[in-house]
PDB file of C-alpha atoms in Angstrom:
ATOM      1  CA  MET A   1     -71.937  82.511 -69.762  1.00  0.00           C
ATOM      2  CA  ALA A   2     -69.881  85.241 -68.480  1.00  0.00           C
ATOM      3  CA  THR A   3     -67.732  85.019 -65.230  1.00  0.00           C
ATOM      4  CA  SER A   4     -66.986  88.150 -63.569  1.00  0.00           C
ATOM      5  CA  LEU A   5     -63.625  88.255 -61.250  1.00  0.00           C
ATOM      6  CA  GLN A   6     -62.559  90.993 -59.319  1.00  0.00           C
ATOM      7  CA  VAL A   7     -59.259  91.679 -58.257  1.00  0.00           C
ATOM      8  CA  VAL A   8     -58.620  91.850 -54.629  1.00  0.00           C
ATOM      9  CA  PRO A   9     -55.056  94.307 -53.894  1.00  0.00           C
ATOM     10  CA  MET A  10     -52.696  91.798 -52.029  1.00  0.00           C
ATOM     11  CA  ALA A  11     -52.265  94.129 -49.180  1.00  0.00           C
ATOM     12  CA  THR A  12     -56.333  94.051 -48.075  1.00  0.00           C
ATOM     13  CA  VAL A  13     -56.087  89.856 -47.980  1.00  0.00           C
ATOM     14  CA  LEU A  14     -53.159  90.301 -45.383  1.00  0.00           C
ATOM     15  CA  SER A  15     -54.918  92.978 -43.821  1.00  0.00           C
ATOM     16  CA  ALA A  16     -58.387  90.958 -43.266  1.00  0.00           C
ATOM     17  CA  SER A  17     -55.991  87.683 -42.507  1.00  0.00           C
ATOM     18  CA  SER A  18     -54.134  89.802 -39.450  1.00  0.00           C
ATOM     19  CA  SER A  19     -57.256  91.350 -38.174  1.00  0.00           C
ATOM     20  CA  SER A  20     -58.958  87.428 -37.788  1.00  0.00           C
ATOM     21  CA  LEU A  21     -56.035  86.340 -36.316  1.00  0.00           C
ATOM     22  CA  GLN A  22     -55.842  88.693 -33.724  1.00  0.00           C
ATOM     23  CA  SER A  23     -59.472  88.581 -32.708  1.00  0.00           C
ATOM     24  CA  ILE A  24     -58.981  84.529 -32.773  1.00  0.00           C
ATOM     25  CA  ARG A  25     -55.733  85.159 -30.188  1.00  0.00           C
ATOM     26  CA  ARG A  26     -57.914  87.535 -28.350  1.00  0.00           C
ATOM     27  CA  SER A  27     -61.091  85.274 -28.270  1.00  0.00           C
ATOM     28  CA  ASN A  28     -58.707  82.340 -26.811  1.00  0.00           C
ATOM     29  CA  LEU A  29     -57.074  84.327 -23.978  1.00  0.00           C
ATOM     30  CA  ARG A  30     -60.329  85.403 -22.785  1.00  0.00           C
ATOM     31  CA  THR A  31     -61.145  81.524 -22.736  1.00  0.00           C
ATOM     32  CA  LEU A  32     -58.019  80.402 -21.549  1.00  0.00           C
ATOM     33  CA  CYS A  33     -58.490  83.370 -18.310  1.00  0.00           C
ATOM     34  CA  SER A  34     -61.716  82.475 -17.845  1.00  0.00           C
ATOM     35  CA  VAL A  35     -60.848  78.248 -17.361  1.00  0.00           C
ATOM     36  CA  ASN A  36     -57.461  79.673 -14.934  1.00  0.00           C
ATOM     37  CA  ALA A  37     -60.101  81.696 -12.984  1.00  0.00           C
ATOM     38  CA  ARG A  38     -62.456  78.822 -12.428  1.00  0.00           C
ATOM     39  CA  ASN A  39     -59.651  76.568 -12.007  1.00  0.00           C
ATOM     40  CA  SER A  40     -58.005  78.996  -9.253  1.00  0.00           C
ATOM     41  CA  ALA A  41     -61.228  78.913  -7.328  1.00  0.00           C
ATOM     42  CA  LYS A  42     -61.956  75.311  -7.160  1.00  0.00           C
ATOM     43  CA  ILE A  43     -58.293  74.884  -5.588  1.00  0.00           C
ATOM     44  CA  PRO A  44     -57.763  75.139  -1.655  1.00  0.00           C
ATOM     45  CA  ILE A  45     -55.169  77.435  -1.066  1.00  0.00           C
ATOM     46  CA  PRO A  46     -53.291  76.021   2.155  1.00  0.00           C
ATOM     47  CA  PRO A  47     -52.282  77.882   4.972  1.00  0.00           C
ATOM     48  CA  VAL A  48     -48.625  78.937   4.348  1.00  0.00           C
ATOM     49  CA  ASN A  49     -46.251  78.701   7.059  1.00  0.00           C
ATOM     50  CA  PRO A  50     -43.062  80.648   6.187  1.00  0.00           C
ATOM     51  CA  LYS A  51     -40.648  77.764   8.296  1.00  0.00           C
ATOM     52  CA  ASP A  52     -42.555  74.844   6.557  1.00  0.00           C
ATOM     53  CA  PRO A  53     -40.893  74.204   2.900  1.00  0.00           C
ATOM     54  CA  PHE A  54     -43.493  72.108   1.750  1.00  0.00           C
ATOM     55  CA  LEU A  55     -46.160  74.302   2.522  1.00  0.00           C
ATOM     56  CA  ALA A  56     -44.634  77.208   0.720  1.00  0.00           C
ATOM     57  CA  LYS A  57     -43.748  75.271  -2.442  1.00  0.00           C
ATOM     58  CA  LEU A  58     -47.573  73.886  -2.346  1.00  0.00           C
ATOM     59  CA  ALA A  59     -49.182  77.393  -2.451  1.00  0.00           C
ATOM     60  CA  SER A  60     -46.273  78.716  -4.888  1.00  0.00           C
ATOM     61  CA  VAL A  61     -47.658  76.037  -7.262  1.00  0.00           C
ATOM     62  CA  ALA A  62     -50.888  76.308  -6.398  1.00  0.00           C
ATOM     63  CA  ALA A  63     -50.686  80.389  -7.568  1.00  0.00           C
ATOM     64  CA  THR A  64     -48.269  79.743 -10.711  1.00  0.00           C
ATOM     65  CA  SER A  65     -49.941  76.516 -12.197  1.00  0.00           C
ATOM     66  CA  PRO A  66     -53.021  75.229 -11.086  1.00  0.00           C
ATOM     67  CA  GLU A  67     -53.415  72.814 -13.705  1.00  0.00           C
ATOM     68  CA  THR A  68     -50.437  70.788 -12.213  1.00  0.00           C
ATOM     69  CA  LEU A  69     -52.295  70.345  -8.995  1.00  0.00           C
ATOM     70  CA  LEU A  70     -55.831  69.881 -10.823  1.00  0.00           C
ATOM     71  CA  ASN A  71     -54.736  67.424 -13.194  1.00  0.00           C
ATOM     72  CA  ARG A  72     -53.285  64.582 -10.529  1.00  0.00           C
ATOM     73  CA  PRO A  73     -53.064  61.057 -12.027  1.00  0.00           C
ATOM     74  CA  VAL A  74     -55.417  58.649 -10.508  1.00  0.00           C
ATOM     75  CA  ASN A  75     -53.357  55.315  -9.697  1.00  0.00           C
ATOM     76  CA  SER A  76     -49.788  56.775  -8.422  1.00  0.00           C
ATOM     77  CA  ASP A  77     -47.300  55.261  -6.024  1.00  0.00           C
ATOM     78  CA  THR A  78     -45.929  58.614  -5.027  1.00  0.00           C
ATOM     79  CA  PRO A  79     -48.009  60.160  -2.318  1.00  0.00           C
ATOM     80  CA  PRO A  80     -49.293  63.109  -2.870  1.00  0.00           C
ATOM     81  CA  PHE A  81     -48.078  66.264  -4.000  1.00  0.00           C
ATOM     82  CA  LEU A  82     -44.122  64.973  -3.793  1.00  0.00           C
ATOM     83  CA  ASP A  83     -43.644  65.091  -7.084  1.00  0.00           C
ATOM     84  CA  LEU A  84     -43.333  68.720  -7.158  1.00  0.00           C
ATOM     85  CA  TYR A  85     -39.872  68.803  -5.847  1.00  0.00           C
ATOM     86  CA  ASP A  86     -37.177  67.433  -7.549  1.00  0.00           C
ATOM     87  CA  ALA A  87     -36.039  65.511  -4.258  1.00  0.00           C
ATOM     88  CA  PRO A  88     -38.459  65.351  -2.368  1.00  0.00           C
ATOM     89  CA  LYS A  89     -38.324  65.317   1.386  1.00  0.00           C
ATOM     90  CA  LEU A  90     -41.115  66.492   3.706  1.00  0.00           C
ATOM     91  CA  MET A  91     -39.103  68.509   6.288  1.00  0.00           C
ATOM     92  CA  ALA A  92     -35.428  69.760   6.162  1.00  0.00           C
ATOM     93  CA  THR A  93     -35.265  69.339  10.275  1.00  0.00           C
ATOM     94  CA  PRO A  94     -38.012  68.396  12.925  1.00  0.00           C
ATOM     95  CA  ALA A  95     -37.114  71.779  14.375  1.00  0.00           C
ATOM     96  CA  GLN A  96     -39.038  73.558  11.838  1.00  0.00           C
ATOM     97  CA  VAL A  97     -42.718  71.664  13.076  1.00  0.00           C
ATOM     98  CA  GLU A  98     -44.519  74.996  14.218  1.00  0.00           C
ATOM     99  CA  ARG A  99     -46.731  73.472  16.893  1.00  0.00           C
ATOM    100  CA  SER A 100     -49.210  75.649  19.137  1.00  0.00           C
ATOM    101  CA  VAL A 101     -48.476  77.895  22.289  1.00  0.00           C
ATOM    102  CA  SER A 102     -50.691  75.422  24.504  1.00  0.00           C
ATOM    103  CA  TYR A 103     -48.407  72.523  23.679  1.00  0.00           C
ATOM    104  CA  ASN A 104     -45.479  73.653  24.554  1.00  0.00           C
ATOM    105  CA  GLU A 105     -46.012  76.246  27.280  1.00  0.00           C
ATOM    106  CA  HIS A 106     -45.883  73.547  30.008  1.00  0.00           C
ATOM    107  CA  ARG A 107     -42.917  71.883  28.729  1.00  0.00           C
ATOM    108  CA  PRO A 108     -39.779  72.204  30.279  1.00  0.00           C
ATOM    109  CA  ARG A 109     -36.941  74.132  28.627  1.00  0.00           C
ATOM    110  CA  THR A 110     -34.211  71.900  30.195  1.00  0.00           C
ATOM    111  CA  PRO A 111     -33.768  68.182  30.657  1.00  0.00           C
ATOM    112  CA  PRO A 112     -35.511  67.730  34.472  1.00  0.00           C
ATOM    113  CA  PRO A 113     -33.390  66.562  37.314  1.00  0.00           C
ATOM    114  CA  ASP A 114     -32.862  63.132  38.742  1.00  0.00           C
ATOM    115  CA  LEU A 115     -35.226  61.809  41.623  1.00  0.00           C
ATOM    116  CA  PRO A 116     -32.500  62.375  44.372  1.00  0.00           C
ATOM    117  CA  SER A 117     -31.992  66.180  43.362  1.00  0.00           C
ATOM    118  CA  LEU A 118     -36.003  66.727  42.910  1.00  0.00           C
ATOM    119  CA  LEU A 119     -35.919  65.183  46.784  1.00  0.00           C
ATOM    120  CA  LEU A 120     -33.203  66.760  47.866  1.00  0.00           C
ATOM    121  CA  HIS A 121     -34.547  70.171  46.925  1.00  0.00           C
ATOM    122  CA  GLY A 122     -37.088  69.777  49.408  1.00  0.00           C
ATOM    123  CA  ARG A 123     -34.295  68.658  52.329  1.00  0.00           C
ATOM    124  CA  ILE A 124     -35.442  65.163  51.836  1.00  0.00           C
ATOM    125  CA  VAL A 125     -32.959  62.368  51.839  1.00  0.00           C
ATOM    126  CA  TYR A 126     -33.564  58.860  50.788  1.00  0.00           C
ATOM    127  CA  ILE A 127     -32.209  55.698  51.821  1.00  0.00           C
ATOM    128  CA  GLY A 128     -34.401  52.956  49.497  1.00  0.00           C
ATOM    129  CA  MET A 129     -31.307  50.449  49.242  1.00  0.00           C
ATOM    130  CA  PRO A 130     -29.346  47.758  51.277  1.00  0.00           C
ATOM    131  CA  LEU A 131     -26.202  50.073  52.586  1.00  0.00           C
ATOM    132  CA  VAL A 132     -23.521  49.475  50.015  1.00  0.00           C
ATOM    133  CA  PRO A 133     -20.561  52.218  49.419  1.00  0.00           C
ATOM    134  CA  ALA A 134     -22.185  53.666  46.566  1.00  0.00           C
ATOM    135  CA  VAL A 135     -25.172  54.624  48.696  1.00  0.00           C
ATOM    136  CA  THR A 136     -23.086  55.442  51.646  1.00  0.00           C
ATOM    137  CA  GLU A 137     -21.432  58.059  49.366  1.00  0.00           C
ATOM    138  CA  LEU A 138     -24.106  59.577  48.207  1.00  0.00           C
ATOM    139  CA  VAL A 139     -26.405  59.866  51.419  1.00  0.00           C
ATOM    140  CA  VAL A 140     -23.221  61.309  53.547  1.00  0.00           C
ATOM    141  CA  ALA A 141     -22.703  63.897  50.806  1.00  0.00           C
ATOM    142  CA  GLU A 142     -26.318  64.552  50.699  1.00  0.00           C
ATOM    143  CA  LEU A 143     -26.354  65.157  54.559  1.00  0.00           C
ATOM    144  CA  MET A 144     -23.097  67.669  54.544  1.00  0.00           C
ATOM    145  CA  TYR A 145     -24.489  69.581  51.162  1.00  0.00           C
ATOM    146  CA  LEU A 146     -28.068  70.199  53.175  1.00  0.00           C
ATOM    147  CA  GLN A 147     -26.129  71.335  56.230  1.00  0.00           C
ATOM    148  CA  TRP A 148     -23.861  73.646  54.400  1.00  0.00           C
ATOM    149  CA  MET A 149     -27.313  74.908  52.140  1.00  0.00           C
ATOM    150  CA  ASP A 150     -29.058  75.849  55.889  1.00  0.00           C
ATOM    151  CA  PRO A 151     -27.819  74.657  59.275  1.00  0.00           C
ATOM    152  CA  LYS A 152     -30.762  75.627  60.900  1.00  0.00           C
ATOM    153  CA  GLN A 153     -33.429  74.072  58.762  1.00  0.00           C
ATOM    154  CA  PRO A 154     -34.216  70.140  59.589  1.00  0.00           C
ATOM    155  CA  ILE A 155     -33.221  67.421  57.522  1.00  0.00           C
ATOM    156  CA  TYR A 156     -35.634  64.520  56.832  1.00  0.00           C
ATOM    157  CA  ILE A 157     -34.486  60.951  56.091  1.00  0.00           C
ATOM    158  CA  TYR A 158     -36.827  58.178  54.944  1.00  0.00           C
ATOM    159  CA  ILE A 159     -35.718  54.982  55.302  1.00  0.00           C
ATOM    160  CA  ASN A 160     -36.669  51.532  53.540  1.00  0.00           C
ATOM    161  CA  SER A 161     -33.432  49.437  53.814  1.00  0.00           C
ATOM    162  CA  THR A 162     -32.521  46.307  54.714  1.00  0.00           C
ATOM    163  CA  GLY A 163     -29.199  47.495  56.210  1.00  0.00           C
ATOM    164  CA  THR A 164     -25.738  45.679  55.265  1.00  0.00           C
ATOM    165  CA  THR A 165     -27.886  42.827  54.556  1.00  0.00           C
ATOM    166  CA  ARG A 166     -30.132  41.712  51.783  1.00  0.00           C
ATOM    167  CA  ASP A 167     -33.590  40.237  52.351  1.00  0.00           C
ATOM    168  CA  ASP A 168     -32.467  36.965  52.593  1.00  0.00           C
ATOM    169  CA  GLY A 169     -29.919  37.451  54.903  1.00  0.00           C
ATOM    170  CA  GLU A 170     -26.676  37.325  52.871  1.00  0.00           C
ATOM    171  CA  THR A 171     -24.138  40.242  53.794  1.00  0.00           C
ATOM    172  CA  VAL A 172     -23.701  42.711  50.952  1.00  0.00           C
ATOM    173  CA  GLY A 173     -21.720  45.623  52.892  1.00  0.00           C
ATOM    174  CA  MET A 174     -19.570  46.121  55.722  1.00  0.00           C
ATOM    175  CA  GLU A 175     -21.041  47.198  59.161  1.00  0.00           C
ATOM    176  CA  THR A 176     -18.909  50.676  58.538  1.00  0.00           C
ATOM    177  CA  GLU A 177     -21.392  51.773  55.821  1.00  0.00           C
ATOM    178  CA  GLY A 178     -23.769  52.090  58.499  1.00  0.00           C
ATOM    179  CA  PHE A 179     -21.462  53.504  60.929  1.00  0.00           C
ATOM    180  CA  ALA A 180     -20.531  56.174  58.386  1.00  0.00           C
ATOM    181  CA  ILE A 181     -23.884  57.475  58.143  1.00  0.00           C
ATOM    182  CA  TYR A 182     -24.281  57.455  61.531  1.00  0.00           C
ATOM    183  CA  ASP A 183     -21.237  59.221  62.323  1.00  0.00           C
ATOM    184  CA  ALA A 184     -22.345  61.989  59.850  1.00  0.00           C
ATOM    185  CA  MET A 185     -25.858  62.347  61.141  1.00  0.00           C
ATOM    186  CA  MET A 186     -24.288  62.885  64.496  1.00  0.00           C
ATOM    187  CA  GLN A 187     -21.691  65.639  63.384  1.00  0.00           C
ATOM    188  CA  LEU A 188     -24.793  67.952  61.786  1.00  0.00           C
ATOM    189  CA  LYS A 189     -25.991  70.820  63.717  1.00  0.00           C
ATOM    190  CA  ASN A 190     -29.487  70.348  61.893  1.00  0.00           C
ATOM    191  CA  GLU A 191     -32.254  68.865  63.556  1.00  0.00           C
ATOM    192  CA  ILE A 192     -32.464  64.906  61.656  1.00  0.00           C
ATOM    193  CA  HIS A 193     -36.468  63.943  61.485  1.00  0.00           C
ATOM    194  CA  THR A 194     -36.510  60.073  60.731  1.00  0.00           C
ATOM    195  CA  VAL A 195     -39.164  58.136  58.960  1.00  0.00           C
ATOM    196  CA  ALA A 196     -39.392  54.701  58.547  1.00  0.00           C
ATOM    197  CA  VAL A 197     -41.306  53.647  55.116  1.00  0.00           C
ATOM    198  CA  GLY A 198     -41.274  49.767  54.797  1.00  0.00           C
ATOM    199  CA  ALA A 199     -38.413  48.151  56.489  1.00  0.00           C
ATOM    200  CA  ALA A 200     -35.695  49.488  58.849  1.00  0.00           C
ATOM    201  CA  ILE A 201     -33.504  46.385  59.236  1.00  0.00           C
ATOM    202  CA  GLY A 202     -29.963  46.104  61.201  1.00  0.00           C
ATOM    203  CA  GLN A 203     -27.994  48.990  60.454  1.00  0.00           C
ATOM    204  CA  ALA A 204     -31.106  51.021  58.964  1.00  0.00           C
ATOM    205  CA  CYS A 205     -33.110  50.461  62.467  1.00  0.00           C
ATOM    206  CA  LEU A 206     -29.969  52.462  64.221  1.00  0.00           C
ATOM    207  CA  LEU A 207     -30.374  54.947  61.726  1.00  0.00           C
ATOM    208  CA  LEU A 208     -34.269  55.366  62.368  1.00  0.00           C
ATOM    209  CA  ALA A 209     -33.548  55.017  66.216  1.00  0.00           C
ATOM    210  CA  ALA A 210     -30.618  57.859  65.811  1.00  0.00           C
ATOM    211  CA  GLY A 211     -32.819  60.961  64.957  1.00  0.00           C
ATOM    212  CA  THR A 212     -33.468  63.774  66.902  1.00  0.00           C
ATOM    213  CA  LYS A 213     -35.371  62.443  70.097  1.00  0.00           C
ATOM    214  CA  GLY A 214     -38.964  63.728  69.550  1.00  0.00           C
ATOM    215  CA  LYS A 215     -38.688  63.528  65.652  1.00  0.00           C
ATOM    216  CA  ARG A 216     -38.416  59.832  65.114  1.00  0.00           C
ATOM    217  CA  PHE A 217     -41.343  58.323  63.137  1.00  0.00           C
ATOM    218  CA  MET A 218     -42.536  55.307  61.411  1.00  0.00           C
ATOM    219  CA  MET A 219     -45.471  54.213  59.110  1.00  0.00           C
ATOM    220  CA  PRO A 220     -48.272  52.304  60.624  1.00  0.00           C
ATOM    221  CA  HIS A 221     -47.169  49.471  58.093  1.00  0.00           C
ATOM    222  CA  SER A 222     -43.746  49.565  58.643  1.00  0.00           C
ATOM    223  CA  LYS A 223     -41.199  46.952  59.920  1.00  0.00           C
ATOM    224  CA  ALA A 224     -38.147  47.346  62.234  1.00  0.00           C
ATOM    225  CA  MET A 225     -35.592  44.600  62.980  1.00  0.00           C
ATOM    226  CA  ILE A 226     -32.238  44.599  65.121  1.00  0.00           C
ATOM    227  CA  GLN A 227     -30.018  41.681  64.551  1.00  0.00           C
ATOM    228  CA  GLN A 228     -26.326  40.689  65.019  1.00  0.00           C
ATOM    229  CA  PRO A 229     -23.875  41.461  62.108  1.00  0.00           C
ATOM    230  CA  ARG A 230     -23.131  38.648  60.121  1.00  0.00           C
ATOM    231  CA  VAL A 231     -19.479  37.251  58.974  1.00  0.00           C
ATOM    232  CA  PRO A 232     -19.105  38.000  55.159  1.00  0.00           C
ATOM    233  CA  SER A 233     -18.156  35.238  52.857  1.00  0.00           C
ATOM    234  CA  SER A 234     -14.840  33.852  53.911  1.00  0.00           C
ATOM    235  CA  GLY A 235     -14.539  31.771  50.811  1.00  0.00           C
ATOM    236  CA  LEU A 236     -11.139  29.984  50.286  1.00  0.00           C
ATOM    237  CA  MET A 237      -9.774  32.395  52.980  1.00  0.00           C
ATOM    238  CA  PRO A 238      -7.082  30.867  55.325  1.00  0.00           C
ATOM    239  CA  ALA A 239      -8.502  29.910  59.009  1.00  0.00           C
ATOM    240  CA  SER A 240      -6.386  32.760  60.843  1.00  0.00           C
ATOM    241  CA  ASP A 241      -7.908  35.710  58.315  1.00  0.00           C
ATOM    242  CA  VAL A 242     -11.467  33.789  59.516  1.00  0.00           C
ATOM    243  CA  LEU A 243     -10.692  34.251  62.955  1.00  0.00           C
ATOM    244  CA  ILE A 244      -9.949  38.022  62.373  1.00  0.00           C
ATOM    245  CA  ARG A 245     -13.159  38.622  60.505  1.00  0.00           C
ATOM    246  CA  ALA A 246     -14.964  37.198  63.725  1.00  0.00           C
ATOM    247  CA  LYS A 247     -13.396  39.085  65.956  1.00  0.00           C
ATOM    248  CA  GLU A 248     -14.292  42.226  63.894  1.00  0.00           C
ATOM    249  CA  VAL A 249     -17.688  41.315  63.872  1.00  0.00           C
ATOM    250  CA  ILE A 250     -18.025  40.679  67.541  1.00  0.00           C
ATOM    251  CA  THR A 251     -16.707  44.433  67.962  1.00  0.00           C
ATOM    252  CA  ASN A 252     -19.243  45.860  65.283  1.00  0.00           C
ATOM    253  CA  ARG A 253     -21.887  44.079  67.351  1.00  0.00           C
ATOM    254  CA  GLU A 254     -20.408  45.272  70.927  1.00  0.00           C
ATOM    255  CA  THR A 255     -20.691  48.869  69.298  1.00  0.00           C
ATOM    256  CA  LEU A 256     -23.845  48.355  67.722  1.00  0.00           C
ATOM    257  CA  VAL A 257     -25.487  47.376  70.961  1.00  0.00           C
ATOM    258  CA  LYS A 258     -24.182  50.171  72.749  1.00  0.00           C
ATOM    259  CA  LEU A 259     -25.257  52.737  70.160  1.00  0.00           C
ATOM    260  CA  LEU A 260     -29.274  51.340  70.486  1.00  0.00           C
ATOM    261  CA  ALA A 261     -28.899  51.140  74.008  1.00  0.00           C
ATOM    262  CA  LYS A 262     -28.225  55.258  73.855  1.00  0.00           C
ATOM    263  CA  HIS A 263     -30.980  56.108  71.552  1.00  0.00           C
ATOM    264  CA  THR A 264     -33.270  53.792  72.838  1.00  0.00           C
ATOM    265  CA  GLY A 265     -33.206  54.384  76.234  1.00  0.00           C
ATOM    266  CA  ASN A 266     -32.898  50.327  77.131  1.00  0.00           C
ATOM    267  CA  SER A 267     -29.921  49.104  79.137  1.00  0.00           C
ATOM    268  CA  GLU A 268     -27.349  47.217  77.160  1.00  0.00           C
ATOM    269  CA  GLU A 269     -28.058  43.667  78.905  1.00  0.00           C
ATOM    270  CA  GLU A 270     -31.886  44.187  77.083  1.00  0.00           C
ATOM    271  CA  VAL A 271     -30.623  45.176  73.858  1.00  0.00           C
ATOM    272  CA  SER A 272     -28.158  42.407  73.754  1.00  0.00           C
ATOM    273  CA  LYS A 273     -30.566  39.969  75.240  1.00  0.00           C
ATOM    274  CA  VAL A 274     -33.109  40.679  72.231  1.00  0.00           C
ATOM    275  CA  MET A 275     -30.727  40.919  69.583  1.00  0.00           C
ATOM    276  CA  ARG A 276     -29.695  37.107  70.322  1.00  0.00           C
ATOM    277  CA  ARG A 277     -32.041  36.464  67.551  1.00  0.00           C
ATOM    278  CA  PRO A 278     -33.996  38.646  64.770  1.00  0.00           C
ATOM    279  CA  PHE A 279     -36.271  40.845  66.617  1.00  0.00           C
ATOM    280  CA  TYR A 280     -38.713  42.039  64.586  1.00  0.00           C
ATOM    281  CA  MET A 281     -40.915  45.288  65.789  1.00  0.00           C
ATOM    282  CA  ASP A 282     -43.804  47.112  64.006  1.00  0.00           C
ATOM    283  CA  SER A 283     -44.628  50.400  64.611  1.00  0.00           C
ATOM    284  CA  THR A 284     -46.309  49.926  68.374  1.00  0.00           C
ATOM    285  CA  ARG A 285     -43.500  47.657  69.406  1.00  0.00           C
ATOM    286  CA  ALA A 286     -41.237  50.015  68.331  1.00  0.00           C
ATOM    287  CA  LYS A 287     -42.718  53.065  69.742  1.00  0.00           C
ATOM    288  CA  GLU A 288     -42.491  50.786  73.038  1.00  0.00           C
ATOM    289  CA  PHE A 289     -38.919  49.938  72.825  1.00  0.00           C
ATOM    290  CA  GLY A 290     -37.697  53.066  72.186  1.00  0.00           C
ATOM    291  CA  VAL A 291     -36.753  52.833  68.354  1.00  0.00           C
ATOM    292  CA  ILE A 292     -39.481  55.640  67.340  1.00  0.00           C
ATOM    293  CA  ASP A 293     -41.736  58.827  68.972  1.00  0.00           C
ATOM    294  CA  LYS A 294     -44.387  58.669  66.897  1.00  0.00           C
ATOM    295  CA  ILE A 295     -46.894  56.698  64.518  1.00  0.00           C
ATOM    296  CA  LEU A 296     -47.598  58.455  60.821  1.00  0.00           C
ATOM    297  CA  TRP A 297     -51.111  57.475  60.571  1.00  0.00           C
ATOM    298  CA  ARG A 298     -54.116  59.869  61.383  1.00  0.00           C
ATOM    299  CA  GLY A 299     -55.860  58.660  64.592  1.00  0.00           C
ATOM    300  CA  GLN A 300     -53.720  55.347  64.773  1.00  0.00           C
ATOM    301  CA  GLU A 301     -51.931  56.248  68.073  1.00  0.00           C
ATOM    302  CA  LYS A 302     -55.602  56.277  69.932  1.00  0.00           C
ATOM    303  CA  ILE A 303     -56.746  53.113  67.994  1.00  0.00           C
ATOM    304  CA  MET A 304     -53.335  51.489  69.048  1.00  0.00           C
ATOM    305  CA  ALA A 305     -53.887  52.742  72.579  1.00  0.00           C
ATOM    306  CA  ASP A 306     -57.228  50.899  73.191  1.00  0.00           C
ATOM    307  CA  VAL A 307     -56.090  47.662  71.689  1.00  0.00           C
ATOM    308  CA  ALA A 308     -55.136  45.321  74.579  1.00  0.00           C
ATOM    309  CA  PRO A 309     -51.341  43.860  74.430  1.00  0.00           C
ATOM    310  CA  PRO A 310     -50.460  40.739  73.048  1.00  0.00           C
ATOM    311  CA  GLU A 311     -49.610  39.229  76.382  1.00  0.00           C
ATOM    312  CA  ASP A 312     -53.144  39.834  77.557  1.00  0.00           C
ATOM    313  CA  TRP A 313     -54.816  38.389  74.547  1.00  0.00           C
ATOM    314  CA  ASP A 314     -52.549  35.246  75.250  1.00  0.00           C
ATOM    315  CA  LYS A 315     -53.311  35.467  78.971  1.00  0.00           C
ATOM    316  CA  GLY A 316     -57.004  35.705  78.377  1.00  0.00           C
ATOM    317  CA  ALA A 317     -56.827  32.919  75.709  1.00  0.00           C
ATOM    318  CA  GLY A 318     -54.747  30.494  78.273  1.00  0.00           C
ATOM    319  CA  ILE A 319     -51.662  30.512  76.235  1.00  0.00           C
ATOM    320  CA  LYS A 320     -48.592  30.350  78.157  1.00  0.00           C
ATOM    321  CA  VAL A 321     -45.267  31.594  77.276  1.00  0.00           C
ATOM    322  CA  VAL A 322     -42.734  28.465  77.203  1.00  0.00           C
ATOM    323  CA  ASP A 323     -39.542  29.878  76.295  1.00  0.00           C
ATOM    324  CA  GLU A 324     -38.676  33.241  75.865  1.00  0.00           C
ATOM    325  CA  PHE A 325     -35.659  34.645  74.520  1.00  0.00           C
TER     326      PHE A 325
END
């Protein structure tokens, strides 16, 4: 049996092999491009914020190497996509967070002022603590500032204070604290509108009564009370020093009586008589005694005017006053 062999030149074989390799490479390239196209269509491109380094990096990886985002480990202790960083971090600084306009449009650009400053802007001075040196310093400074700003506009003083004592009667400040605020009020050119909102006791009652005549007000359920000044705690003080302090308290009492008589329209004897013991007044009684001029409640004055005074109620009930201070 004869076998015929055909001799093929080496150049022809090499040319055929080269053309086959090129066709295979072109086929693989087309397949890879189609895969990349399908993979790219499946990847949701996140919105890119140029100020956000995390989203910028994520978008860059999605555009250049989509298989990195598709082939994610199923169980991984690393939070999603943070392994794309050599040194993972969510944000360079909190300031790089871009918020919506509606979130920031009403936020103040500077820290808000403290509450006394806000009230001062409305020409309101609020005395809401016992009259200690720190309170006196602030109130006097506010009064002088408001007069300097406008000597013609009125100043409104809201009072809720137990004076120079606490609510249990213990002395916390010198009587001169109340006299200092009183003297500052008397030196002002402005009208002083005083309003009692809660309690006006002792020296605070004097400040309430010292407002401009006709501009002294009281909330319907507020209380006013006048009382004698108290001797501060003497501790281990020598007897001679205790006597000196007692004389000073008597002097302050006389001054307080004169000032209350001046602003309430009562005689000094009447004020001294009711001051022997703590003399509490509701809004109606305070108006009758001359501490205030008007009760701040719509329709309250008419209601109170129609109510019989306590003495008539006692008389109608057959109650007799045994001892009257």
